[in-house]
Amino acid sequence: MNMRSGAVNYIRSLPKYLVGSGAAFSTDLIAYASLKPYLGISKSLSISFLVGTCTLYYVLRWTTISRIRRKRFGLILQLGIGLGSFLINYWVLIQFENFFGDLLAQPMILNEHFIAGLTKFIAACIGFIWSSYMTMKLNFVSR
């Protein structure tokens, strides 16, 4: 498959993926923004990752055709794909923390929950391309 047809297939699969991704992203973002001020980046990102990945898998399983019949294997594959997105998110969030660390230490008008949500949103947008492409290529049929 050449690069152009791969890009066309990816774009065609996005509308189906966006339904599950939107639900997963919402649960992931809410969980992370709620937990980060209390648990820190690592723990809150881990919990939000699991919640978001399970949400994505089950919504896609319900709305699209799975390439893998057994739910257990499909979920394990989805967790593997999600792990790549998780690592991208973690790296980007750590970079934001290092870059804005001194700024965030000062009293600010902006709420810490808002800043956590904003940085998570940016990190998730970066990881979205990896996750959407691999999910529709390996786990679900894109027609």
CSV table of N, CA and C in Angstrom, one decimal:
chain,number,residue,atom,x,y,z
A,1,MET,N,0.9,-1.2,0.0
A,1,MET,CA,0.0,0.0,0.0
A,1,MET,C,0.9,1.2,0.0
A,2,ASN,N,0.6,2.1,-0.9
A,2,ASN,CA,1.4,3.3,-1.0
A,2,ASN,C,1.0,4.3,0.1
A,3,MET,N,1.7,5.4,0.2
A,3,MET,CA,1.5,6.4,1.2
A,3,MET,C,0.1,7.1,1.0
A,4,ARG,N,-0.2,7.4,-0.3
A,4,ARG,CA,-1.4,8.1,-0.6
A,4,ARG,C,-2.6,7.3,-0.3
A,5,SER,N,-2.7,6.0,-0.6
A,5,SER,CA,-3.8,5.2,-0.3
A,5,SER,C,-4.0,5.0,1.2
A,6,GLY,N,-2.8,4.9,1.9
A,6,GLY,CA,-2.9,4.8,3.3
A,6,GLY,C,-3.5,6.0,4.0
A,7,ALA,N,-3.1,7.2,3.4
A,7,ALA,CA,-3.7,8.4,4.0
A,7,ALA,C,-5.1,8.5,3.7
A,8,VAL,N,-5.6,8.1,2.5
A,8,VAL,CA,-7.0,8.1,2.1
A,8,VAL,C,-7.8,7.2,3.0
A,9,ASN,N,-7.3,6.0,3.2
A,9,ASN,CA,-8.0,5.1,4.1
A,9,ASN,C,-8.0,5.6,5.6
A,10,TYR,N,-7.0,6.3,6.0
A,10,TYR,CA,-7.0,6.9,7.4
A,10,TYR,C,-8.0,7.9,7.5
A,11,ILE,N,-8.1,8.8,6.5
A,11,ILE,CA,-9.1,9.9,6.5
A,11,ILE,C,-10.5,9.3,6.4
A,12,ARG,N,-10.7,8.3,5.6
A,12,ARG,CA,-12.1,7.7,5.6
A,12,ARG,C,-12.5,7.0,6.9
A,13,SER,N,-11.5,6.5,7.6
A,13,SER,CA,-11.9,5.8,8.9
A,13,SER,C,-12.1,6.8,10.1
A,14,LEU,N,-11.6,8.1,9.9
A,14,LEU,CA,-11.7,9.0,11.0
A,14,LEU,C,-13.1,9.3,11.5
A,15,PRO,N,-14.2,9.4,10.7
A,15,PRO,CA,-15.5,9.7,11.2
A,15,PRO,C,-16.0,8.6,12.2
A,16,LYS,N,-15.7,7.4,11.9
A,16,LYS,CA,-16.1,6.3,12.8
A,16,LYS,C,-15.3,6.3,14.1
A,17,TYR,N,-14.0,6.6,13.9
A,17,TYR,CA,-13.1,6.6,15.0
A,17,TYR,C,-13.4,7.8,16.0
A,18,LEU,N,-13.9,8.9,15.4
A,18,LEU,CA,-14.1,10.1,16.2
A,18,LEU,C,-15.2,10.0,17.2
A,19,VAL,N,-16.2,9.1,16.9
A,19,VAL,CA,-17.2,8.9,17.9
A,19,VAL,C,-16.6,8.2,19.2
A,20,GLY,N,-15.9,7.2,19.0
A,20,GLY,CA,-15.3,6.5,20.2
A,20,GLY,C,-14.2,7.4,20.8
A,21,SER,N,-13.4,8.0,19.9
A,21,SER,CA,-12.4,8.9,20.4
A,21,SER,C,-12.9,10.1,21.2
A,22,GLY,N,-14.0,10.6,20.8
A,22,GLY,CA,-14.6,11.7,21.5
A,22,GLY,C,-15.0,11.3,22.9
A,23,ALA,N,-15.7,10.1,23.0
A,23,ALA,CA,-16.1,9.6,24.3
A,23,ALA,C,-14.9,9.3,25.2
A,24,ALA,N,-13.9,8.7,24.6
A,24,ALA,CA,-12.7,8.3,25.3
A,24,ALA,C,-11.9,9.5,25.8
A,25,PHE,N,-11.8,10.5,24.9
A,25,PHE,CA,-11.1,11.7,25.2
A,25,PHE,C,-11.8,12.5,26.4
A,26,SER,N,-13.1,12.5,26.3
A,26,SER,CA,-13.8,13.2,27.4
A,26,SER,C,-13.6,12.6,28.7
A,27,THR,N,-13.7,11.3,28.8
A,27,THR,CA,-13.5,10.6,30.1
A,27,THR,C,-12.1,10.7,30.5
A,28,ASP,N,-11.2,10.6,29.6
A,28,ASP,CA,-9.7,10.7,29.9
A,28,ASP,C,-9.4,12.1,30.5
A,29,LEU,N,-9.9,13.1,29.8
A,29,LEU,CA,-9.6,14.5,30.2
A,29,LEU,C,-10.2,14.8,31.5
A,30,ILE,N,-11.4,14.4,31.8
A,30,ILE,CA,-12.1,14.7,33.0
A,30,ILE,C,-11.4,14.0,34.2
A,31,ALA,N,-11.0,12.7,33.9
A,31,ALA,CA,-10.3,11.9,35.0
A,31,ALA,C,-9.0,12.6,35.3
A,32,TYR,N,-8.2,12.9,34.2
A,32,TYR,CA,-6.9,13.5,34.5
A,32,TYR,C,-6.9,14.9,35.2
A,33,ALA,N,-7.8,15.8,34.7
A,33,ALA,CA,-7.9,17.1,35.3
A,33,ALA,C,-8.4,17.0,36.7
A,34,SER,N,-9.2,16.1,37.0
A,34,SER,CA,-9.7,15.9,38.4
A,34,SER,C,-8.7,15.3,39.3
A,35,LEU,N,-7.9,14.4,38.8
A,35,LEU,CA,-7.0,13.7,39.7
A,35,LEU,C,-5.6,14.3,39.8
A,36,LYS,N,-5.1,15.0,38.8
A,36,LYS,CA,-3.7,15.5,38.7
A,36,LYS,C,-3.3,16.4,39.9
A,37,PRO,N,-4.1,17.3,40.3
A,37,PRO,CA,-3.7,18.1,41.5
A,37,PRO,C,-3.5,17.3,42.8
A,38,TYR,N,-4.2,16.1,42.9
A,38,TYR,CA,-4.1,15.3,44.1
A,38,TYR,C,-3.1,14.2,43.9
A,39,LEU,N,-3.0,13.6,42.7
A,39,LEU,CA,-2.1,12.4,42.6
A,39,LEU,C,-0.9,12.6,41.8
A,40,GLY,N,-0.7,13.8,41.1
A,40,GLY,CA,0.5,14.1,40.3
A,40,GLY,C,0.3,13.5,38.9
A,41,ILE,N,1.3,13.8,38.0
A,41,ILE,CA,1.1,13.4,36.6
A,41,ILE,C,1.0,11.9,36.4
A,42,SER,N,1.9,11.1,37.0
A,42,SER,CA,2.0,9.7,36.7
A,42,SER,C,0.8,8.9,37.1
A,43,LYS,N,0.4,9.1,38.3
A,43,LYS,CA,-0.8,8.3,38.8
A,43,LYS,C,-2.1,8.7,38.1
A,44,SER,N,-2.3,10.0,37.9
A,44,SER,CA,-3.5,10.5,37.3
A,44,SER,C,-3.5,10.1,35.8
A,45,LEU,N,-2.4,10.2,35.2
A,45,LEU,CA,-2.3,9.8,33.7
A,45,LEU,C,-2.5,8.4,33.6
A,46,SER,N,-2.0,7.5,34.5
A,46,SER,CA,-2.3,6.1,34.4
A,46,SER,C,-3.7,5.7,34.5
A,47,ILE,N,-4.4,6.3,35.5
A,47,ILE,CA,-5.8,6.1,35.7
A,47,ILE,C,-6.6,6.6,34.5
A,48,SER,N,-6.4,7.8,34.1
A,48,SER,CA,-7.1,8.4,33.0
A,48,SER,C,-6.9,7.6,31.7
A,49,PHE,N,-5.7,7.1,31.5
A,49,PHE,CA,-5.3,6.2,30.3
A,49,PHE,C,-6.2,5.0,30.3
A,50,LEU,N,-6.3,4.3,31.4
A,50,LEU,CA,-7.1,3.0,31.5
A,50,LEU,C,-8.6,3.3,31.3
A,51,VAL,N,-9.1,4.4,31.9
A,51,VAL,CA,-10.5,4.7,31.7
A,51,VAL,C,-10.7,5.1,30.2
A,52,GLY,N,-9.9,5.9,29.6
A,52,GLY,CA,-10.1,6.3,28.2
A,52,GLY,C,-9.9,5.2,27.2
A,53,THR,N,-8.9,4.3,27.4
A,53,THR,CA,-8.7,3.2,26.5
A,53,THR,C,-9.9,2.2,26.5
A,54,CYS,N,-10.3,1.9,27.7
A,54,CYS,CA,-11.5,1.0,27.8
A,54,CYS,C,-12.7,1.6,27.2
A,55,THR,N,-12.9,2.9,27.4
A,55,THR,CA,-14.1,3.6,26.8
A,55,THR,C,-14.0,3.6,25.3
A,56,LEU,N,-12.8,3.9,24.8
A,56,LEU,CA,-12.6,3.8,23.3
A,56,LEU,C,-12.9,2.5,22.7
A,57,TYR,N,-12.3,1.4,23.3
A,57,TYR,CA,-12.5,0.1,22.8
A,57,TYR,C,-14.0,-0.3,22.8
A,58,TYR,N,-14.6,-0.1,23.9
A,58,TYR,CA,-16.0,-0.6,24.0
A,58,TYR,C,-17.0,0.2,23.1
A,59,VAL,N,-16.7,1.5,22.9
A,59,VAL,CA,-17.5,2.3,22.0
A,59,VAL,C,-17.3,1.9,20.6
A,60,LEU,N,-16.0,1.7,20.2
A,60,LEU,CA,-15.7,1.2,18.8
A,60,LEU,C,-16.2,-0.2,18.6
A,61,ARG,N,-16.2,-1.0,19.6
A,61,ARG,CA,-16.7,-2.4,19.5
A,61,ARG,C,-18.2,-2.4,19.2
A,62,TRP,N,-18.8,-1.4,19.8
A,62,TRP,CA,-20.3,-1.3,19.7
A,62,TRP,C,-20.7,-0.6,18.4
A,63,THR,N,-19.9,0.3,17.8
A,63,THR,CA,-20.3,1.1,16.7
A,63,THR,C,-19.6,0.7,15.4
A,64,THR,N,-18.5,-0.1,15.4
A,64,THR,CA,-17.8,-0.6,14.2
A,64,THR,C,-17.6,-2.1,14.2
A,65,ILE,N,-17.0,-2.6,13.2
A,65,ILE,CA,-16.7,-4.0,13.0
A,65,ILE,C,-15.3,-4.2,13.5
A,66,SER,N,-15.2,-5.2,14.5
A,66,SER,CA,-13.9,-5.5,15.0
A,66,SER,C,-13.2,-6.5,14.1
A,67,ARG,N,-11.9,-6.4,13.9
A,67,ARG,CA,-11.1,-7.3,13.2
A,67,ARG,C,-10.8,-8.6,14.0
A,68,ILE,N,-10.9,-8.5,15.3
A,68,ILE,CA,-10.6,-9.5,16.3
A,68,ILE,C,-11.9,-9.9,17.0
A,69,ARG,N,-12.3,-11.2,16.8
A,69,ARG,CA,-13.5,-11.7,17.4
A,69,ARG,C,-13.6,-11.7,18.9
A,70,ARG,N,-12.5,-12.1,19.5
A,70,ARG,CA,-12.5,-12.3,21.0
A,70,ARG,C,-12.2,-10.9,21.6
A,71,LYS,N,-13.1,-10.5,22.5
A,71,LYS,CA,-13.0,-9.2,23.1
A,71,LYS,C,-11.7,-9.1,24.0
A,72,ARG,N,-11.3,-10.1,24.6
A,72,ARG,CA,-10.1,-10.1,25.5
A,72,ARG,C,-8.9,-9.7,24.6
A,73,PHE,N,-8.7,-10.4,23.5
A,73,PHE,CA,-7.6,-10.1,22.6
A,73,PHE,C,-7.6,-8.7,22.0
A,74,GLY,N,-8.8,-8.3,21.6
A,74,GLY,CA,-9.0,-7.0,21.1
A,74,GLY,C,-8.7,-5.9,22.1
A,75,LEU,N,-9.1,-6.1,23.3
A,75,LEU,CA,-8.8,-5.1,24.4
A,75,LEU,C,-7.3,-5.1,24.7
A,76,ILE,N,-6.7,-6.3,24.7
A,76,ILE,CA,-5.2,-6.3,25.0
A,76,ILE,C,-4.5,-5.6,23.9
A,77,LEU,N,-4.9,-5.8,22.6
A,77,LEU,CA,-4.3,-5.0,21.5
A,77,LEU,C,-4.5,-3.6,21.6
A,78,GLN,N,-5.8,-3.2,22.0
A,78,GLN,CA,-6.1,-1.8,22.2
A,78,GLN,C,-5.3,-1.2,23.3
A,79,LEU,N,-5.0,-1.9,24.4
A,79,LEU,CA,-4.2,-1.4,25.5
A,79,LEU,C,-2.7,-1.2,25.0
A,80,GLY,N,-2.3,-2.1,24.1
A,80,GLY,CA,-0.9,-1.9,23.5
A,80,GLY,C,-0.8,-0.7,22.7
A,81,ILE,N,-1.8,-0.5,21.9
A,81,ILE,CA,-1.9,0.8,21.0
A,81,ILE,C,-2.0,2.0,21.9
A,82,GLY,N,-2.8,1.9,22.9
A,82,GLY,CA,-3.0,3.0,23.9
A,82,GLY,C,-1.7,3.3,24.6
A,83,LEU,N,-0.9,2.3,24.9
A,83,LEU,CA,0.3,2.5,25.6
A,83,LEU,C,1.3,3.4,24.8
A,84,GLY,N,1.3,3.3,23.5
A,84,GLY,CA,2.0,4.2,22.7
A,84,GLY,C,1.5,5.6,22.8
A,85,SER,N,0.2,5.8,22.8
A,85,SER,CA,-0.4,7.1,23.0
A,85,SER,C,-0.1,7.6,24.5
A,86,PHE,N,-0.1,6.7,25.4
A,86,PHE,CA,0.2,7.0,26.8
A,86,PHE,C,1.6,7.6,26.9
A,87,LEU,N,2.5,6.9,26.3
A,87,LEU,CA,3.9,7.4,26.4
A,87,LEU,C,4.1,8.7,25.7
A,88,ILE,N,3.4,8.9,24.6
A,88,ILE,CA,3.5,10.3,23.9
A,88,ILE,C,2.9,11.3,24.9
A,89,ASN,N,1.7,11.0,25.5
A,89,ASN,CA,1.1,12.0,26.4
A,89,ASN,C,2.0,12.3,27.6
A,90,TYR,N,2.6,11.2,28.2
A,90,TYR,CA,3.4,11.4,29.3
A,90,TYR,C,4.7,12.3,29.0
A,91,TRP,N,5.3,12.0,27.9
A,91,TRP,CA,6.5,12.8,27.5
A,91,TRP,C,6.1,14.2,27.3
A,92,VAL,N,5.0,14.5,26.6
A,92,VAL,CA,4.6,15.9,26.3
A,92,VAL,C,4.2,16.6,27.6
A,93,LEU,N,3.5,15.9,28.5
A,93,LEU,CA,3.1,16.5,29.8
A,93,LEU,C,4.3,16.8,30.7
A,94,ILE,N,5.3,15.9,30.7
A,94,ILE,CA,6.6,16.2,31.4
A,94,ILE,C,7.3,17.4,30.8
A,95,GLN,N,7.3,17.5,29.5
A,95,GLN,CA,7.9,18.7,28.8
A,95,GLN,C,7.2,20.0,29.2
A,96,PHE,N,5.9,19.9,29.2
A,96,PHE,CA,5.1,21.1,29.7
A,96,PHE,C,5.4,21.5,31.1
A,97,GLU,N,5.5,20.4,32.0
A,97,GLU,CA,5.8,20.7,33.4
A,97,GLU,C,7.2,21.3,33.5
A,98,ASN,N,8.2,20.8,32.8
A,98,ASN,CA,9.5,21.4,32.9
A,98,ASN,C,9.5,22.8,32.3
A,99,PHE,N,8.8,23.0,31.2
A,99,PHE,CA,8.9,24.3,30.6
A,99,PHE,C,8.1,25.4,31.4
A,100,PHE,N,7.0,25.0,31.9
A,100,PHE,CA,6.1,25.9,32.7
A,100,PHE,C,6.3,25.8,34.2
A,101,GLY,N,7.2,25.0,34.7
A,101,GLY,CA,7.3,24.7,36.1
A,101,GLY,C,7.5,26.0,36.9
A,102,ASP,N,8.4,26.8,36.6
A,102,ASP,CA,8.6,28.1,37.3
A,102,ASP,C,7.4,29.0,37.3
A,103,LEU,N,6.8,29.0,36.1
A,103,LEU,CA,5.6,29.9,35.9
A,103,LEU,C,4.4,29.4,36.8
A,104,LEU,N,4.3,28.0,36.8
A,104,LEU,CA,3.2,27.5,37.6
A,104,LEU,C,3.4,27.5,39.1
A,105,ALA,N,4.6,27.7,39.5
A,105,ALA,CA,4.9,27.8,40.9
A,105,ALA,C,4.4,29.2,41.5
A,106,GLN,N,4.3,30.2,40.7
A,106,GLN,CA,3.8,31.5,41.1
A,106,GLN,C,2.3,31.5,41.2
A,107,PRO,N,1.8,32.3,42.2
A,107,PRO,CA,0.3,32.4,42.3
A,107,PRO,C,-0.3,32.9,41.0
A,108,MET,N,-1.3,32.3,40.5
A,108,MET,CA,-1.9,32.7,39.2
A,108,MET,C,-3.4,32.9,39.3
A,109,ILE,N,-3.9,33.6,38.3
A,109,ILE,CA,-5.3,33.7,38.2
A,109,ILE,C,-6.0,32.4,37.7
A,110,LEU,N,-5.2,31.7,36.9
A,110,LEU,CA,-5.8,30.5,36.3
A,110,LEU,C,-5.7,29.3,37.3
A,111,ASN,N,-6.8,28.6,37.4
A,111,ASN,CA,-6.9,27.4,38.3
A,111,ASN,C,-6.0,26.3,37.8
A,112,GLU,N,-5.4,25.6,38.8
A,112,GLU,CA,-4.5,24.5,38.5
A,112,GLU,C,-5.3,23.4,37.7
A,113,HIS,N,-6.5,23.2,38.0
A,113,HIS,CA,-7.3,22.2,37.3
A,113,HIS,C,-7.4,22.6,35.8
A,114,PHE,N,-7.6,23.9,35.5
A,114,PHE,CA,-7.7,24.4,34.2
A,114,PHE,C,-6.4,24.1,33.4
A,115,ILE,N,-5.3,24.4,34.1
A,115,ILE,CA,-4.0,24.3,33.4
A,115,ILE,C,-3.7,22.8,33.2
A,116,ALA,N,-4.1,21.9,34.1
A,116,ALA,CA,-3.9,20.5,33.9
A,116,ALA,C,-4.7,20.0,32.7
A,117,GLY,N,-6.0,20.5,32.6
A,117,GLY,CA,-6.8,20.1,31.5
A,117,GLY,C,-6.3,20.6,30.2
A,118,LEU,N,-5.8,21.9,30.2
A,118,LEU,CA,-5.2,22.4,28.9
A,118,LEU,C,-4.0,21.7,28.5
A,119,THR,N,-3.1,21.4,29.3
A,119,THR,CA,-1.9,20.7,28.9
A,119,THR,C,-2.2,19.2,28.5
A,120,LYS,N,-3.2,18.6,29.2
A,120,LYS,CA,-3.6,17.3,28.8
A,120,LYS,C,-4.3,17.3,27.4
A,121,PHE,N,-5.1,18.3,27.1
A,121,PHE,CA,-5.7,18.5,25.8
A,121,PHE,C,-4.6,18.5,24.7
A,122,ILE,N,-3.6,19.3,24.9
A,122,ILE,CA,-2.6,19.5,23.9
A,122,ILE,C,-1.8,18.2,23.7
A,123,ALA,N,-1.5,17.5,24.8
A,123,ALA,CA,-0.8,16.2,24.7
A,123,ALA,C,-1.6,15.2,24.0
A,124,ALA,N,-2.9,15.2,24.3
A,124,ALA,CA,-3.8,14.2,23.7
A,124,ALA,C,-4.0,14.4,22.2
A,125,CYS,N,-4.0,15.7,21.8
A,125,CYS,CA,-4.0,16.0,20.4
A,125,CYS,C,-2.8,15.4,19.6
A,126,ILE,N,-1.7,15.5,20.3
A,126,ILE,CA,-0.4,15.0,19.7
A,126,ILE,C,-0.5,13.4,19.6
A,127,GLY,N,-1.0,12.8,20.6
A,127,GLY,CA,-1.1,11.3,20.6
A,127,GLY,C,-2.2,10.8,19.8
A,128,PHE,N,-3.2,11.6,19.4
A,128,PHE,CA,-4.4,11.2,18.7
A,128,PHE,C,-4.0,10.5,17.3
A,129,ILE,N,-3.1,11.1,16.6
A,129,ILE,CA,-2.7,10.6,15.3
A,129,ILE,C,-2.2,9.1,15.4
A,130,TRP,N,-1.3,8.9,16.3
A,130,TRP,CA,-0.8,7.5,16.5
A,130,TRP,C,-2.0,6.6,16.9
A,131,SER,N,-2.7,6.9,17.8
A,131,SER,CA,-3.8,6.0,18.3
A,131,SER,C,-4.9,5.8,17.3
A,132,SER,N,-5.3,6.8,16.6
A,132,SER,CA,-6.4,6.6,15.6
A,132,SER,C,-5.9,5.7,14.4
A,133,TYR,N,-4.7,6.0,14.0
A,133,TYR,CA,-4.2,5.2,12.8
A,133,TYR,C,-4.0,3.8,13.2
A,134,MET,N,-3.3,3.5,14.3
A,134,MET,CA,-3.1,2.1,14.7
A,134,MET,C,-4.4,1.4,15.1
A,135,THR,N,-5.3,2.0,15.7
A,135,THR,CA,-6.5,1.3,16.1
A,135,THR,C,-7.3,0.9,14.8
A,136,MET,N,-7.5,1.8,13.9
A,136,MET,CA,-8.2,1.5,12.7
A,136,MET,C,-7.5,0.5,11.8
A,137,LYS,N,-6.2,0.5,11.8
A,137,LYS,CA,-5.4,-0.4,11.0
A,137,LYS,C,-5.4,-1.8,11.6
A,138,LEU,N,-5.2,-1.9,12.9
A,138,LEU,CA,-5.0,-3.2,13.5
A,138,LEU,C,-6.3,-3.8,14.2
A,139,ASN,N,-7.1,-3.0,14.7
A,139,ASN,CA,-8.2,-3.6,15.6
A,139,ASN,C,-9.6,-3.5,15.0
A,140,PHE,N,-9.9,-2.5,14.2
A,140,PHE,CA,-11.2,-2.3,13.7
A,140,PHE,C,-11.2,-2.1,12.2
A,141,VAL,N,-12.2,-2.5,11.5
A,141,VAL,CA,-12.3,-2.4,10.0
A,141,VAL,C,-12.7,-1.0,9.7
A,142,SER,N,-11.9,-0.4,8.7
A,142,SER,CA,-12.2,0.9,8.3
A,142,SER,C,-12.7,0.8,6.8
A,143,ARG,N,-13.9,1.1,6.6
A,143,ARG,CA,-14.6,1.0,5.3
A,143,ARG,C,-15.0,2.4,4.9
